[in-house]
XYZ file of C-alpha atoms in Angstrom:
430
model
C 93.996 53.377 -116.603
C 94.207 56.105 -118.689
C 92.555 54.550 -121.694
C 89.400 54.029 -119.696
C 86.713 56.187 -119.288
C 85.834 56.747 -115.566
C 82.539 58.039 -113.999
C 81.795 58.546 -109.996
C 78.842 58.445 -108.092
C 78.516 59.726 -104.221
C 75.785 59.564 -102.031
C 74.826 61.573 -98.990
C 73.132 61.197 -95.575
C 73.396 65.010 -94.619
C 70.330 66.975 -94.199
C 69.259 63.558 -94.393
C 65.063 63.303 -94.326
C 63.623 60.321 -95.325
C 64.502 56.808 -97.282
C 66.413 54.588 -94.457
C 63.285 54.148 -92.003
C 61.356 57.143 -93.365
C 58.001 58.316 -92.663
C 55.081 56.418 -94.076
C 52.701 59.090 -95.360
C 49.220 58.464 -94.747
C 46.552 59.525 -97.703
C 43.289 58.110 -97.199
C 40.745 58.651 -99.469
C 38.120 59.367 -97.504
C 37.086 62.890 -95.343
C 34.922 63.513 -92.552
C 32.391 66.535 -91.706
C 31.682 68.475 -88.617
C 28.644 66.208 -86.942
C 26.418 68.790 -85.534
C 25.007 70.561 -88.926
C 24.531 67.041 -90.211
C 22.149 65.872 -87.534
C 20.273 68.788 -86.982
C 19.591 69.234 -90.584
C 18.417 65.544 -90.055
C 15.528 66.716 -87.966
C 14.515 67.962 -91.040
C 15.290 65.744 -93.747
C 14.099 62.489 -93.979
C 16.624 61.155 -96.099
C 19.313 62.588 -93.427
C 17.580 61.219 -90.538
C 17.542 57.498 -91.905
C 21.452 57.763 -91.534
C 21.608 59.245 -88.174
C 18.386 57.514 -86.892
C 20.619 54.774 -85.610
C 20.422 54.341 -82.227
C 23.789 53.803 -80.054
C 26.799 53.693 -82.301
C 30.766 54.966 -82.081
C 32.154 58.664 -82.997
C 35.073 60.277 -83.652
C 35.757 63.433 -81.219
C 38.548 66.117 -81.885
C 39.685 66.751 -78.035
C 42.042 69.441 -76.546
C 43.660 66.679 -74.754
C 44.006 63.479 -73.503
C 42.674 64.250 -69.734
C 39.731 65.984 -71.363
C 38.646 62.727 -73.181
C 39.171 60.693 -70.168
C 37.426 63.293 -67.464
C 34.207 63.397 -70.105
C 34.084 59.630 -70.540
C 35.611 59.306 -73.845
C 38.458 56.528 -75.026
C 41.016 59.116 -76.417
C 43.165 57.171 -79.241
C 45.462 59.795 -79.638
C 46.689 63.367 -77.941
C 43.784 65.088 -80.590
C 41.406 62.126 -81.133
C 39.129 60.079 -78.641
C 35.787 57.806 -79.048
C 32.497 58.460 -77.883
C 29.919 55.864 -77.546
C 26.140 57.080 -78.091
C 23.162 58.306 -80.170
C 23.459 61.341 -82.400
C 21.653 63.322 -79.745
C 23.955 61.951 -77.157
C 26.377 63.448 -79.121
C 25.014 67.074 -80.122
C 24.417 67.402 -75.680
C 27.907 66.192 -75.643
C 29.017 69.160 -77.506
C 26.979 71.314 -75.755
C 28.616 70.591 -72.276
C 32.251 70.371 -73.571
C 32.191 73.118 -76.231
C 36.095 72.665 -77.010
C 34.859 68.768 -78.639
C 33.874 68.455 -81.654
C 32.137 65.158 -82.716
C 32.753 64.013 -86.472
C 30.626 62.346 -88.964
C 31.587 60.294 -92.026
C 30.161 57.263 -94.131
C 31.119 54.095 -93.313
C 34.088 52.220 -95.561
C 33.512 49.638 -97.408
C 35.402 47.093 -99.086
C 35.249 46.937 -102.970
C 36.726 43.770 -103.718
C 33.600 42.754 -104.724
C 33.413 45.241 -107.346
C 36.673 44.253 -109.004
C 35.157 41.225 -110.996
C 33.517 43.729 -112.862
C 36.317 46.333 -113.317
C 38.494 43.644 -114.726
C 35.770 42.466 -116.872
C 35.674 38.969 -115.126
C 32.390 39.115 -114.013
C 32.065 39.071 -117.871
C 33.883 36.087 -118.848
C 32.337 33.918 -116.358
C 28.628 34.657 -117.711
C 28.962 35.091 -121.412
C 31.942 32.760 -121.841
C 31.728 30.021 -119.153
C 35.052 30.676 -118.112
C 36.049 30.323 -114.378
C 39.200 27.948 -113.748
C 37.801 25.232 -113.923
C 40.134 22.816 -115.464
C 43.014 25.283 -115.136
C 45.852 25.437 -112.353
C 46.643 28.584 -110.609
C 49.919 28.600 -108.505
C 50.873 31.276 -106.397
C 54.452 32.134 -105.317
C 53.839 33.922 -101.968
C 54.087 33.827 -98.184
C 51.796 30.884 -98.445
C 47.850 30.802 -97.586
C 45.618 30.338 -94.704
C 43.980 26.371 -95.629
C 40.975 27.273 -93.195
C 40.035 30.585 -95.030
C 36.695 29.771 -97.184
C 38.088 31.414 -100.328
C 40.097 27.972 -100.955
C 37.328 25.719 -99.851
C 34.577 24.114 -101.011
C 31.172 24.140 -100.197
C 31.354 21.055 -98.434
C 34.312 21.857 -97.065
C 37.266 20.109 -98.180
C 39.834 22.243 -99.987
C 40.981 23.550 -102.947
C 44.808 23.672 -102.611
C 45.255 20.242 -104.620
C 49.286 20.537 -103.332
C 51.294 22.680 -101.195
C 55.471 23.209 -101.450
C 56.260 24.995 -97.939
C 59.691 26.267 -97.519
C 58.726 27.057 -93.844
C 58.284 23.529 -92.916
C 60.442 20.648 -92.720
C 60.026 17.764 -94.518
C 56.347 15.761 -94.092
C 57.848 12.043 -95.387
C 54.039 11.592 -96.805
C 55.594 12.254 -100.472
C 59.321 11.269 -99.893
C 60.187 10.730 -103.628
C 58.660 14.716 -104.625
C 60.856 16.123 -100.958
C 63.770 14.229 -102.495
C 63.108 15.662 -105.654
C 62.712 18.988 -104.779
C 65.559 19.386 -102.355
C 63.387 18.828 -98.924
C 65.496 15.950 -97.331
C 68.979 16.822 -98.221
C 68.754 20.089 -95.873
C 65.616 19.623 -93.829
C 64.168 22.682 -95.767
C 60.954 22.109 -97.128
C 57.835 19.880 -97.175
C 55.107 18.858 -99.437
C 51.199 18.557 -98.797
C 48.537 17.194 -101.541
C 44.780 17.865 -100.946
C 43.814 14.749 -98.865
C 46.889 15.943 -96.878
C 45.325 19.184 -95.988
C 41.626 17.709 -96.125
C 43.097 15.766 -92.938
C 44.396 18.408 -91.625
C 41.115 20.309 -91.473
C 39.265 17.738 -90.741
C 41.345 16.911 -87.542
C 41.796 20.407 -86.293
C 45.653 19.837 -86.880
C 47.768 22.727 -86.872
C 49.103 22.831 -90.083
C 51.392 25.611 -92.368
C 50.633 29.107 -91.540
C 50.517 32.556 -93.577
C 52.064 34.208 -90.544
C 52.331 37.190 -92.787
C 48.712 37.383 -94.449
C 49.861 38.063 -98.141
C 50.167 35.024 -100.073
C 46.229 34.479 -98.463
C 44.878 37.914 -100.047
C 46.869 37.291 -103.338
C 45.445 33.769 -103.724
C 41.838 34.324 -103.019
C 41.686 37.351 -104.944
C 43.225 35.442 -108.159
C 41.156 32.343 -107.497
C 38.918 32.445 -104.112
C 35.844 30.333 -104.294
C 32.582 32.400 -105.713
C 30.958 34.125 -103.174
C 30.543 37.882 -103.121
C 34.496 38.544 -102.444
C 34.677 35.839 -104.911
C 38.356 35.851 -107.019
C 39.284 36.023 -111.164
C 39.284 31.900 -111.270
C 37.142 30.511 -108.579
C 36.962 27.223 -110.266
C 40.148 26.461 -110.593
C 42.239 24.134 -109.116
C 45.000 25.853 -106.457
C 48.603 24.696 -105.789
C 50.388 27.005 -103.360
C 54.112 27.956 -102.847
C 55.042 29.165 -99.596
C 58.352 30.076 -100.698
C 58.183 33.176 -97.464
C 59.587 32.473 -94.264
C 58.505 33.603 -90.839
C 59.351 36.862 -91.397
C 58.346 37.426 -94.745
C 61.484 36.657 -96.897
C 61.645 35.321 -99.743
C 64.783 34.095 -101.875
C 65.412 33.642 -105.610
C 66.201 29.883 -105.630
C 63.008 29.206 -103.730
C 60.711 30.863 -105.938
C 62.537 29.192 -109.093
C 61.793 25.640 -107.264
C 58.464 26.424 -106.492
C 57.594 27.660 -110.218
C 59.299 24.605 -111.427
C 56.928 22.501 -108.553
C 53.352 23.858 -110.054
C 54.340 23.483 -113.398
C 55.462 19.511 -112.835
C 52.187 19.285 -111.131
C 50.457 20.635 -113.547
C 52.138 18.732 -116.844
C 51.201 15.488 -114.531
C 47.635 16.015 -114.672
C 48.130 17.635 -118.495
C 46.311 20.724 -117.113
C 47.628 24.658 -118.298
C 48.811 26.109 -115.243
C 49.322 30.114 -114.608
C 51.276 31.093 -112.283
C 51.316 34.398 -109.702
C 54.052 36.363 -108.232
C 53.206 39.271 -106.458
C 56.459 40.274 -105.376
C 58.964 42.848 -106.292
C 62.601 44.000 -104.994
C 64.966 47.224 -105.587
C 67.625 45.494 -106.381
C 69.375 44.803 -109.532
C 69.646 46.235 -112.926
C 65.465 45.771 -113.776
C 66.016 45.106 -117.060
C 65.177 41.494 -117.159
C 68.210 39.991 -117.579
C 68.909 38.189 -113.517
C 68.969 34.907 -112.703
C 65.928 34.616 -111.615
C 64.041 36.173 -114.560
C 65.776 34.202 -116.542
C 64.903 31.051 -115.048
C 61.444 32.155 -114.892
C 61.668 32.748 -118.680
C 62.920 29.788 -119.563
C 60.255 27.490 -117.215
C 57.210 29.564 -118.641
C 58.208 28.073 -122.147
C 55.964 25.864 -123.907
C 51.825 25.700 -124.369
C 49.420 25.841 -121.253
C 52.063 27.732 -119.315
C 51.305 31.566 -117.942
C 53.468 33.539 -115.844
C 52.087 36.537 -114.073
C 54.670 38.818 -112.336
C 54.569 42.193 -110.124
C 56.094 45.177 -111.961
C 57.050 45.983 -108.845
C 56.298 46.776 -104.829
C 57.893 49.763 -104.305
C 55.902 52.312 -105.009
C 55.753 56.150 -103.199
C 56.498 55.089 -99.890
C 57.785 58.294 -97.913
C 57.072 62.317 -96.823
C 60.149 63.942 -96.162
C 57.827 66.025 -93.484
C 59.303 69.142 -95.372
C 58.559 71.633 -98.114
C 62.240 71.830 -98.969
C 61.919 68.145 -100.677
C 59.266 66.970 -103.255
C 57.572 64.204 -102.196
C 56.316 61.043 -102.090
C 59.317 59.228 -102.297
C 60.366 55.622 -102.642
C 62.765 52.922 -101.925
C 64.455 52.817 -105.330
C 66.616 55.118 -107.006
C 68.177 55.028 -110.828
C 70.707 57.545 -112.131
C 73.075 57.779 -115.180
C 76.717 58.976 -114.663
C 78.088 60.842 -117.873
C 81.510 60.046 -119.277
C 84.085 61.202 -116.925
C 81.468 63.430 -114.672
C 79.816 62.935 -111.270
C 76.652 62.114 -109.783
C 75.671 63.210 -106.320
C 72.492 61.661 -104.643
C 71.157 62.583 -100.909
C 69.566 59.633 -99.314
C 67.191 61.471 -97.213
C 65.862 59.704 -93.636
C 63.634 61.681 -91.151
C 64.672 64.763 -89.553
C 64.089 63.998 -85.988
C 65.798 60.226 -86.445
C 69.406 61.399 -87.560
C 70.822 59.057 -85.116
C 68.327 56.374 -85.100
C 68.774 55.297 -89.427
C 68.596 51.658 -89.375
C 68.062 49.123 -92.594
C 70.307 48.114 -95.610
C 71.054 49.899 -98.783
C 72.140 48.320 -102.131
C 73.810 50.191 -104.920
C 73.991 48.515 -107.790
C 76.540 49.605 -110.925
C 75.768 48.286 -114.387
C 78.982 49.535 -117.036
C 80.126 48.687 -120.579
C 83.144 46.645 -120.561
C 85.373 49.205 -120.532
C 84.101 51.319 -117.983
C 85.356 52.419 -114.515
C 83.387 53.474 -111.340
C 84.243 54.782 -107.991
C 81.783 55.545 -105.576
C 81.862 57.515 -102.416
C 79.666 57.240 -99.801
C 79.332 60.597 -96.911
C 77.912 60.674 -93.984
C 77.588 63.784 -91.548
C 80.481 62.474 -89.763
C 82.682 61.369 -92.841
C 82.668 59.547 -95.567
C 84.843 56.457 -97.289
C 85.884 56.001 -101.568
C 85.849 52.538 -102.942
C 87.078 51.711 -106.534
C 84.473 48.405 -107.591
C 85.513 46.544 -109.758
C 83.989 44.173 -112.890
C 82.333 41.077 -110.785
C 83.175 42.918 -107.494
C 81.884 44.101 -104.454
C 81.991 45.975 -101.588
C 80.652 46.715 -98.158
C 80.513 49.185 -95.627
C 78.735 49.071 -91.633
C 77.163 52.277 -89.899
C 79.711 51.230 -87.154
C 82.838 50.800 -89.376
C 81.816 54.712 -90.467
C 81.768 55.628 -86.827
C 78.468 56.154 -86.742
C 76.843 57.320 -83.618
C 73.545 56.664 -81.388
C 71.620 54.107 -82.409
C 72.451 54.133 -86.292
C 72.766 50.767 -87.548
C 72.531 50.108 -91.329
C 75.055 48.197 -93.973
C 75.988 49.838 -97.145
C 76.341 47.229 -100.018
C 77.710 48.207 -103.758
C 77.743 45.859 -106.427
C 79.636 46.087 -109.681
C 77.240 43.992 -112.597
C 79.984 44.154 -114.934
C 81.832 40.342 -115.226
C 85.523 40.218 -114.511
C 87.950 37.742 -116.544
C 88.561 36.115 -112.547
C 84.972 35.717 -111.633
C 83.478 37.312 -109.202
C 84.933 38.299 -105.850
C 83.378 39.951 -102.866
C 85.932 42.919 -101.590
C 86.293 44.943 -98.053
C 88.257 47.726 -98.603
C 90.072 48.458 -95.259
């Protein structure tokens, strides 16, 4: 033991503000101006009084309360916030008769999807090139897509989506040999859909797979929606579509590596280049390219006419800690380097006023040179448990086996990256 160097890492949930169920922090880009200045200087503008020359319409109203909004008519949508329904003089008498209102004004939002063709230059390559898809696969990895939506139809509306791998049904029996192939029948896990499948589908008004979750459906039409004014980067192209997510949005390793390996057979059978899209990211793991799954992905996107397009990652700034005593935004993923023989202390910070309500999972991950020893410790505001990890190991810990209390719930799960001579192992320390 003495011959190898040791480091330890600790963690903390004391004073604890904001990663475990934390706040989501608001920031739109957008403001909103005090109504009454705006319309009267209307009366004199003309260019003013086309944009509040609009007959009945919805505003925003700060309120003292609740019961205020209600007693003057309004729909309140929150203790300082309520609706009002009228004209822009409607509104200025409204203020007049209620002088602790204040009505609101702002321009209307707009989407600007339709301005990313030319932001990304596609706009570009379509016209001067001639290039939109067409010939080309593009397979998205995803939560799946929404077959009805008339991004991935045609004009005369039959689809787009020349095959569909669904991991959220079972298996179809209208392409046995492929749901052998592909694992389907064994476990009554998947099931695969070609286009006269779907067109069927459609044409029927049979229910067929859904997107429950909405995400695979943007990511697809915005990489390859039919041309229209919300039109995607390919909308020529020929569509095959993985729904590798399940009900509730999960998606696992091996499924994504089947369904990459799915588009690209389907692809090589009609000799067609095929790019494929995965819009998804996770916390976990070393990030430095070297897991399973990036390594399978790696080795599939070998060879000519074969493009792999993958998230850098979904994390992002996530959290406010709601208080000036810690930086924010904050995120979901941590990194830290322990020096030779020293320490490393980080607070895993969860909302102030929801100390006993931290739910979720946390995953520490330890990467170490062969020779290398680690012990982490993990404290809580009631106590706190040490756990040596070892190569190939790991180790797990329960809010309830840390006699948590209230309605705390949340798993603690440390993995050691380093391989052991045994294999790995999965350890409880008691």
């Amino acid at each position: 033991m003495s011959s190898r160097k040791r480091a330890g890492w600790g963690c903390s949930l004391a004073g604890s503000l904001g990663l475990l169920g934390g706040l989501t922090l608001v920031r739109p880009a957008h403001a909103d101006l005090p109504a009454r200045p705006l319309i009267e200087a209307a009366r004199r503008d003309v260019g003013l009084s086309r944009i509040f020359d609009v007959g009945v319409e919805r505003w925003l109203v700060r309120v003292p309360n609740e019961q205020a909004a209600r007693a003057a008519g309004l729909v309140p949508v929150s203790p300082s916030w309520a609706v009002a329904r009228g004209t822009a003089e409607s509104m200025l008498e409204l203020e007049r008769r209620a002088t602790d209102f204040q009505v609101r004004w702002s321009p209307g939002l707009r989407p600007l999807l339709d301005q990313a063709g030319e932001t990304v230059r596609a706009v570009e390559v379509h016209d001067d090139l001639g290039l939109s898809g067409q010939g080309v696969i593009v397979g998205v990895i995803d939560t799946g897509a929404d077959l009805t939506h008339s991004a991935l139809r045609r004009a005369d509306g039959t689809t787009r989506v020349a095959w569909l791998l669904s991991f959220d049904l079972g298996p179809q029996g209208l392409h046995p040999e492929l749901e052998e192939a592909y694992g389907c029948v064994e476990d009554d896990s998947c099931g695969i859909l070609n286009a006269a499948d779907i067109d069927e589908i459609l044409a029927g008004g049979l229910p067929g797979p859904r997107d429950r979750v909405g995400h695979g459906t943007h990511v697809t039409s915005t990489a390859a929606g039919s041309a229209g004014i919300y039109g995607g980067m390919a909308p020529e192209s020929e569509v095959v579509i993985v729904q590798s997510g399940s009900s509730t949005g999960s998606l696992r390793d091996p499924d994504i590596l089947l369904g990459a390996r799915f588009i690209y057979d389907r692809a090589a059978e009609e000799t067609k280049p095929a790019v494929i899209n995965i819009s998804l990211g996770s916390s976990f793991g070393a990030h430095d390219g070297g897991s399973s799954l990036e390594d399978g992905l790696a080795e599939l996107a070998q060879g000519p006419g074969r493009l792999m397009v993958v998230a850098g990652g979904n994390d992002g700034s996530l959290y406010d800690s709601g208080s000036s005593d810690y930086p924010a935004p904050f995120g979901v993923h941590s990194e830290v380097t322990v020096p030779v023989d020293g320490q490393v202390r980080v607070s895993l910070l969860t909302p102030e006023s929801q100390r006993d309500l931290v739910q979720g999972s946390m995953y520490l991950w330890i990467g170490l040179e062969q020779d290398d020893e680690m012990s982490v410790r993990f404290d809580t505001l009631r106590g706190g448990i040490t756990s040596p990890v070892g190569p190939g190991q790991a180790a797990g810990f329960t809010s309830q086996g840390l006699h948590e209390q209230g309605d705390t719930d949340y798993e603690l799960s440390i993995f050691n990256g380093q391989d052991g001579d045994d294999g790995s192992d999965y350890v409880r320390p008691g």
